[in-house]
Amino acid sequence: MSKSVDNLEKIRKSLSRRNRAEKRFRLYGVTAVLIGLAAVMLLFTDIVSKGHGAFRIAYLQLDITYDQDLIGIDNLTDPQQLALGNWQAMPKVALRNQFPDVSGRKDKRSLYGLVSNGAGFDLKDRLLENPLLLGDSETLWVLADDDIDTYYKSWLDGEPYDARLTAKQVAWIHELHDQGKLRLQFNSNLFTRGDSREPEQAGIRGAVMGSLLTLILTLLLSFPIGVSAAIYLEEFAPKNAWTDFIEVNINNLAAVPSIIFGLLGLAIFINFFHVPRSVPIVGGLVLTLMTLPTIIITSRAAIKSVPPSIREAALGMGASKYQMVLHHVLPLALPGMLTGAIIGMAQALGESAPLLMIGMVAFIVDIPGGFSDPATVLPVQIFLWADSPERAFIEKTSAAIMVLLSFLIIMNTSAVWLRKRLERRW
Amino acid sequence: MQATNILFLILGLGCFAFYLGRGRSLAIAKPLGGVRHLHSLPSYYGFHAALWCALPSLFLLSLWMIFDDLLINSMVMDALPAASAPADSASYNLLLNKIANLADGILPRSGESAALVSAADQMLNYRVVSRWSLTALILTLSLVGMAWGWSRTAPLFRARPVVEAVAEKSLLACACLAIFTTLGIVLSVLFESIQFFRSVPAFDFIFGLDWSPQTAIREDQVGSSGSFGAVPLFVGTLLVSAVAMVVAVPIGLMSAIFLAEYANKTVRSYAKPALEVLAGIPTVVYGFFAALTVAPFLRDLGEGFGLSVSSESALAAGGVMGVMIIPFISSLADDVITAVPQSMRDGSLAMGATKSETVRRVIIPAALPGIVGGIMLAVSRAIGETMIVVMAAGMAAKLTANPLDSVTTVTVQIVTLLTGDQEFDSPKTLAAFALGLMLFTVTLLLNIFALHIVKKYREQYE
């Protein structure tokens, strides 16, 4: 009797300790979840705070004269003249007129450094669109150099970064700002241009097009093949060693590091089949092989979720096995398959490591127009920009990441929406 | 005609054949008293004709595409006069490229020797001949096939089994693509690796302590041999992965336990997808985050404590990689924890155990094989992860176990060795494939083992 009382006493004493342990354990769990969520928040705020500035860029207001003699051109239809024209002279002269008391080679050079060295070509394009402007003059907003842009934004934010500017340049910037001749405008270059070595002229259009072309090819190849493979494995495959082997292969491929697929692409597609480097075709092929396991696995799950009664009913009505699959199982499993395809595409869109191997890391200015044009893709563009030393590229990189993430968010939410909307409970 | 045009031609003819075959079966059925007197539905006769029309042509087209260039190239090179014939395989390829560029008009023809120009002309000639003969052959083959398929259409002809057999074969082919992919991976890394191990002994590669693959151009330069001892890379990879696991395993596991056992439905329905967002973020974004935010932060923090932290520390790369792996571990662990039968929980709680005691003493031991399998999959993920380490870890191969130092990994070296211009036969590029072979073998073993454990565990409770 006394023993059980003792035990009861022991248990009572230990209870508070055990309850404390319980609370601590629970706290660990909450902390773990909160750390995970904090990581998500931190990542997004970091990217957005670094990248939001890139959507606006500094422009200078200059009085541009389209002076024939200055450019060295009298005929706007002569390609030779157009190629040799001294276009950059226009913004230079405009700057000299703006600051007439600047003299000396060094000072002049730093004055010219205020505008982007692509500004002349922008003026050329404007002139070609409006040939009547030749010989005329107008007041125009001209793209500023990236160092000016960086300084101006950091100054507006209250922590000026002037490491790459001379004192005179800073003074000019403030003078222009006070006159209202320097301002931030929407950075349309970011969305309309290809890559460039100059941060202020660099855009993601080329990379987005490259990603789009690569993804189209990936989808066209991997969805039919993946669905066919899933149908075979779920509906037709006999239970034998060969089928098991296929299954083991698929499961393993799903976990093979993506860079290995790059090695495969390099050795087989490029060196053996001589597919050209850097083109969306080879990127699409590699990504197809990479996303196939995902698509096969999700498609199989979708086929599995179709109840057997439907199959039996179809067979009972005299349908052949093919008709049963094609007319009944496939339409019912399609929403699940589409969800899987979207998830696979999202995975392919974010992938960069295998594409580095097959040359999609090249510096490509032109915007690709077809499957066999050299191209790069958005994640690789991010990688390239992240590697660039110019400070303005940090902002650009973050902006490109924001664009990439928004594509991914759209794809993933549409997958969730599709699943919710079309999923049937049996 | 271009290959794509020929492809479209074949597909167009196939559609036409479908129309013809179907039409003929309908026409045959009409006097008999309707479609029910045919063995198969009319569309099957159509498919039958279409298959006969398109399949042989497609087969021929693909064969032609593979052998076309090879044949033309060797014919052009054989026809070269002996004086300009190349001596070895390297100059053979160089010359071939030059001729091809001349033929395509990429290189200007002026100033080239007459033999090369005529070879280029000949190449163009052969190409034209090849294209036209291909077009003619395909056209004939398609039409003959179409006619054959069309002529076989008869009430008693069993078209459906034929079509379905072909369909099943093509489904099987799609499924076998997974095997071919694996085979392709194995062959591509294996062949290049064998070539590599011919110049660098395998023993030196696996156990060597010095990694500096920069083979010099001149023979007499310092370090012209290049040394390929991969141990520093293996150590670096393990160090980064270990840091990642230290971050990911506790957080992933605890959040899985919390979400599966403690959280109510609302919390779970929001927190779980929010955590999985981490899994959907591209690795290049993590790399950027690690290189530009975490690494400088850690360096400044280290300075505050008087520690010297490298700006490309293993800690930054591994830590961010760990964050990336959290959802991977938490969702796998969540699966195995929820698979533990409710009766075990009930039993433990009924004996007076608290919830945490139930988790620690009953659920975790029961779920352990699954959890271990999940962690192994995560390790294989960490070892093969590329972009984070390429962007945030260093290039210099150092043999160190200090996470504050900079290390390099297997994947980083594969990328550095293979990006940019390269000749394919140098040990430098081949070394990348040898590293790839190592990576593939290790991750494959980890995966097979882990999948085996997970599968076995699942069967246990099913």
Short mmCIF file of C-alpha atoms in Angstrom, two decimals, chain B residues 184-427:
data_model
loop_
_atom_site.label_atom_id
_atom_site.label_comp_id
_atom_site.label_asym_id
_atom_site.label_seq_id
_atom_site.Cartn_x
_atom_site.Cartn_y
_atom_site.Cartn_z
CA GLY B 184 23.05 7.80 -71.42
CA ILE B 185 24.21 9.33 -68.16
CA VAL B 186 26.25 6.29 -67.23
CA LEU B 187 27.81 5.94 -70.66
CA SER B 188 28.61 9.61 -71.11
CA VAL B 189 30.31 10.04 -67.74
CA LEU B 190 31.91 6.61 -67.85
CA PHE B 191 33.53 6.93 -71.28
CA GLU B 192 34.99 10.35 -70.62
CA SER B 193 36.14 9.21 -67.20
CA ILE B 194 37.91 6.18 -68.62
CA GLN B 195 39.68 8.50 -71.02
CA PHE B 196 40.61 10.72 -68.09
CA PHE B 197 41.89 7.83 -66.01
CA ARG B 198 44.20 6.92 -68.84
CA SER B 199 46.16 10.12 -68.32
CA VAL B 200 45.62 10.45 -64.56
CA PRO B 201 45.64 7.24 -62.51
CA ALA B 202 42.40 6.62 -60.65
CA PHE B 203 44.25 6.15 -57.38
CA ASP B 204 45.85 9.61 -57.64
CA PHE B 205 42.50 11.10 -58.47
CA ILE B 206 40.58 9.59 -55.56
CA PHE B 207 43.28 9.84 -52.91
CA GLY B 208 45.38 12.77 -54.12
CA LEU B 209 45.54 15.75 -51.79
CA ASP B 210 46.31 18.46 -54.31
CA TRP B 211 43.84 19.91 -56.78
CA SER B 212 45.00 22.42 -59.38
CA PRO B 213 43.58 21.51 -62.78
CA GLN B 214 45.04 24.53 -64.58
CA THR B 215 47.24 22.72 -67.07
CA ALA B 216 49.62 25.20 -68.60
CA ILE B 217 49.85 25.89 -72.28
CA ARG B 218 53.61 25.68 -72.51
CA GLU B 219 55.37 22.52 -71.41
CA ASP B 220 58.04 24.25 -69.36
CA GLN B 221 55.73 26.38 -67.24
CA VAL B 222 55.49 25.86 -63.49
CA GLY B 223 52.80 23.37 -62.63
CA SER B 224 52.35 22.52 -66.28
CA SER B 225 51.28 19.00 -65.42
CA GLY B 226 48.22 20.05 -63.43
CA SER B 227 47.36 17.90 -60.48
CA PHE B 228 44.07 16.13 -60.04
CA GLY B 229 43.83 14.98 -56.44
CA ALA B 230 40.16 15.25 -55.60
CA VAL B 231 40.29 14.81 -51.82
CA PRO B 232 40.05 18.57 -51.11
CA LEU B 233 36.90 18.68 -53.24
CA PHE B 234 35.35 15.74 -51.43
CA VAL B 235 36.18 17.32 -48.08
CA GLY B 236 34.78 20.65 -49.20
CA THR B 237 31.58 19.03 -50.45
CA LEU B 238 31.17 17.12 -47.19
CA LEU B 239 31.81 20.24 -45.14
CA VAL B 240 29.22 22.31 -46.98
CA SER B 241 26.71 19.44 -46.87
CA ALA B 242 27.37 18.92 -43.16
CA VAL B 243 26.66 22.59 -42.44
CA ALA B 244 23.50 22.32 -44.51
CA MET B 245 22.38 19.25 -42.59
CA VAL B 246 23.08 20.88 -39.24
CA VAL B 247 20.70 23.64 -40.26
CA ALA B 248 18.10 21.59 -42.10
CA VAL B 249 17.68 18.43 -40.03
CA PRO B 250 16.70 19.93 -36.65
CA ILE B 251 14.53 22.66 -38.14
CA GLY B 252 12.94 20.41 -40.73
CA LEU B 253 12.30 17.61 -38.29
CA MET B 254 10.95 19.80 -35.51
CA SER B 255 8.65 21.69 -37.84
CA ALA B 256 7.38 18.40 -39.24
CA ILE B 257 6.68 17.13 -35.72
CA PHE B 258 4.99 20.36 -34.78
CA LEU B 259 2.85 20.48 -37.91
CA ALA B 260 1.90 16.80 -37.72
CA GLU B 261 1.31 16.43 -33.99
CA TYR B 262 0.66 19.82 -32.41
CA ALA B 263 -0.62 22.33 -34.92
CA ASN B 264 -4.35 22.64 -35.43
CA LYS B 265 -5.82 22.39 -38.87
CA THR B 266 -5.78 26.11 -39.64
CA VAL B 267 -2.14 26.61 -38.66
CA ARG B 268 -1.17 23.54 -40.62
CA SER B 269 -3.03 24.60 -43.72
CA TYR B 270 -1.16 27.91 -43.81
CA ALA B 271 2.24 27.02 -42.39
CA LYS B 272 2.84 23.95 -44.53
CA PRO B 273 2.44 25.62 -47.94
CA ALA B 274 4.36 28.65 -46.66
CA LEU B 275 7.29 26.42 -45.75
CA GLU B 276 7.05 24.69 -49.12
CA VAL B 277 7.55 28.01 -50.82
CA LEU B 278 11.19 27.51 -49.83
CA ALA B 279 11.30 24.39 -51.98
CA GLY B 280 9.95 26.22 -55.02
CA ILE B 281 12.51 29.01 -55.03
CA PRO B 282 15.14 28.48 -57.74
CA THR B 283 18.58 27.63 -56.44
CA VAL B 284 20.11 30.55 -58.30
CA VAL B 285 18.07 32.85 -56.06
CA TYR B 286 19.46 31.14 -52.97
CA GLY B 287 22.91 31.51 -54.46
CA PHE B 288 22.42 35.24 -54.91
CA PHE B 289 21.05 35.52 -51.38
CA ALA B 290 24.00 33.57 -49.95
CA ALA B 291 26.64 35.48 -51.87
CA LEU B 292 25.30 39.00 -51.45
CA THR B 293 23.42 38.98 -48.16
CA VAL B 294 24.41 36.09 -45.91
CA ALA B 295 28.14 35.93 -46.65
CA PRO B 296 28.84 39.66 -46.04
CA PHE B 297 26.66 39.52 -42.93
CA LEU B 298 28.59 36.56 -41.54
CA ARG B 299 31.90 38.22 -42.37
CA ASP B 300 30.93 41.40 -40.53
CA LEU B 301 29.57 39.39 -37.64
CA GLY B 302 32.81 37.42 -37.46
CA GLU B 303 34.80 40.65 -37.46
CA GLY B 304 32.73 41.80 -34.53
CA PHE B 305 33.86 38.74 -32.59
CA GLY B 306 37.41 39.01 -33.81
CA LEU B 307 37.10 35.98 -36.06
CA SER B 308 38.27 35.99 -39.61
CA VAL B 309 35.43 34.69 -41.72
CA SER B 310 36.12 34.25 -45.39
CA SER B 311 33.76 36.15 -47.68
CA GLU B 312 33.10 32.85 -49.44
CA SER B 313 32.76 30.78 -46.29
CA ALA B 314 31.41 27.26 -46.26
CA LEU B 315 29.12 28.46 -43.49
CA ALA B 316 27.25 30.90 -45.72
CA ALA B 317 26.83 28.48 -48.61
CA GLY B 318 25.97 25.55 -46.34
CA GLY B 319 23.61 27.57 -44.17
CA VAL B 320 21.60 28.84 -47.12
CA MET B 321 21.60 25.37 -48.64
CA GLY B 322 20.23 24.10 -45.32
CA VAL B 323 17.37 26.58 -45.55
CA MET B 324 16.64 25.30 -49.03
CA ILE B 325 16.51 21.72 -47.76
CA ILE B 326 14.23 22.43 -44.76
CA PRO B 327 10.98 21.86 -46.67
CA PHE B 328 12.42 18.74 -48.28
CA ILE B 329 13.09 17.14 -44.89
CA SER B 330 9.96 18.49 -43.27
CA SER B 331 7.62 17.17 -45.93
CA LEU B 332 9.28 13.75 -46.05
CA ALA B 333 9.28 13.53 -42.25
CA ASP B 334 5.70 14.74 -42.17
CA ASP B 335 4.71 11.89 -44.49
CA VAL B 336 6.33 9.22 -42.37
CA ILE B 337 5.08 10.68 -39.08
CA THR B 338 1.49 10.81 -40.27
CA ALA B 339 1.89 7.25 -41.53
CA VAL B 340 2.54 6.00 -37.99
CA PRO B 341 -0.72 4.29 -36.98
CA GLN B 342 -2.97 6.27 -34.65
CA SER B 343 -3.26 3.23 -32.38
CA MET B 344 0.37 3.62 -31.34
CA ARG B 345 -0.24 7.22 -30.30
CA ASP B 346 -3.41 6.29 -28.48
CA GLY B 347 -1.64 3.49 -26.67
CA SER B 348 1.13 5.75 -25.47
CA LEU B 349 -1.20 8.55 -24.41
CA ALA B 350 -3.43 6.08 -22.59
CA MET B 351 -0.45 4.95 -20.54
CA GLY B 352 -0.14 8.50 -19.26
CA ALA B 353 2.69 9.74 -21.46
CA THR B 354 2.69 13.38 -22.42
CA LYS B 355 2.53 14.31 -26.06
CA SER B 356 6.23 15.05 -26.30
CA GLU B 357 7.05 11.75 -24.64
CA THR B 358 4.82 10.00 -27.13
CA VAL B 359 6.62 11.72 -29.96
CA ARG B 360 10.08 11.01 -28.61
CA ARG B 361 9.58 7.47 -27.31
CA VAL B 362 6.99 6.05 -29.69
CA ILE B 363 6.52 8.00 -32.90
CA ILE B 364 10.12 8.88 -33.69
CA PRO B 365 11.42 5.33 -33.11
CA ALA B 366 8.57 3.98 -35.24
CA ALA B 367 9.18 6.51 -37.99
CA LEU B 368 12.97 6.39 -37.74
CA PRO B 369 13.68 4.33 -40.87
CA GLY B 370 11.58 6.69 -42.94
CA ILE B 371 13.19 9.72 -41.39
CA VAL B 372 16.67 8.35 -41.97
CA GLY B 373 15.74 7.62 -45.57
CA GLY B 374 14.50 11.18 -45.96
CA ILE B 375 17.68 12.59 -44.47
CA MET B 376 19.77 10.49 -46.82
CA LEU B 377 17.82 11.82 -49.79
CA ALA B 378 18.46 15.29 -48.43
CA VAL B 379 22.18 14.58 -48.15
CA SER B 380 22.24 13.44 -51.75
CA ARG B 381 20.45 16.66 -52.65
CA ALA B 382 23.03 18.72 -50.77
CA ILE B 383 25.96 16.95 -52.38
CA GLY B 384 24.58 17.50 -55.86
CA GLU B 385 23.44 21.08 -55.31
CA THR B 386 25.25 23.35 -57.71
CA MET B 387 24.16 26.96 -58.02
CA ILE B 388 24.39 27.94 -54.35
CA VAL B 389 27.95 26.73 -54.05
CA VAL B 390 28.98 28.06 -57.45
CA MET B 391 27.85 31.51 -56.42
CA ALA B 392 28.69 31.51 -52.72
CA ALA B 393 31.51 29.03 -52.15
CA GLY B 394 35.08 29.52 -53.29
CA MET B 395 37.13 28.25 -56.18
CA ALA B 396 40.36 27.43 -54.37
CA ALA B 397 40.67 23.82 -53.29
CA LYS B 398 41.63 23.90 -49.63
CA LEU B 399 41.90 20.91 -47.37
CA THR B 400 40.20 22.27 -44.27
CA ALA B 401 37.43 21.41 -41.87
CA ASN B 402 36.87 24.97 -40.75
CA PRO B 403 33.43 26.15 -41.84
CA LEU B 404 34.55 29.77 -41.64
CA ASP B 405 37.12 29.16 -44.34
CA SER B 406 36.37 29.05 -48.04
CA VAL B 407 36.21 25.64 -49.66
CA THR B 408 35.31 24.39 -53.09
CA THR B 409 33.06 21.49 -53.99
CA VAL B 410 32.77 18.83 -56.65
CA THR B 411 29.92 20.61 -58.41
CA VAL B 412 31.71 23.96 -58.39
CA GLN B 413 34.70 22.37 -60.08
CA ILE B 414 32.54 20.64 -62.69
CA VAL B 415 31.03 23.98 -63.60
CA THR B 416 34.34 25.85 -63.66
CA LEU B 417 36.01 23.18 -65.75
CA LEU B 418 33.23 22.97 -68.29
CA THR B 419 31.95 26.50 -68.78
CA GLY B 420 33.54 28.65 -71.38
CA ASP B 421 35.56 27.62 -74.36
CA GLN B 422 37.11 24.24 -74.16
CA GLU B 423 38.73 21.59 -76.16
CA PHE B 424 37.15 18.32 -75.41
CA ASP B 425 40.12 16.05 -75.02
CA SER B 426 42.21 17.87 -72.44
CA PRO B 427 42.44 16.23 -69.01
#
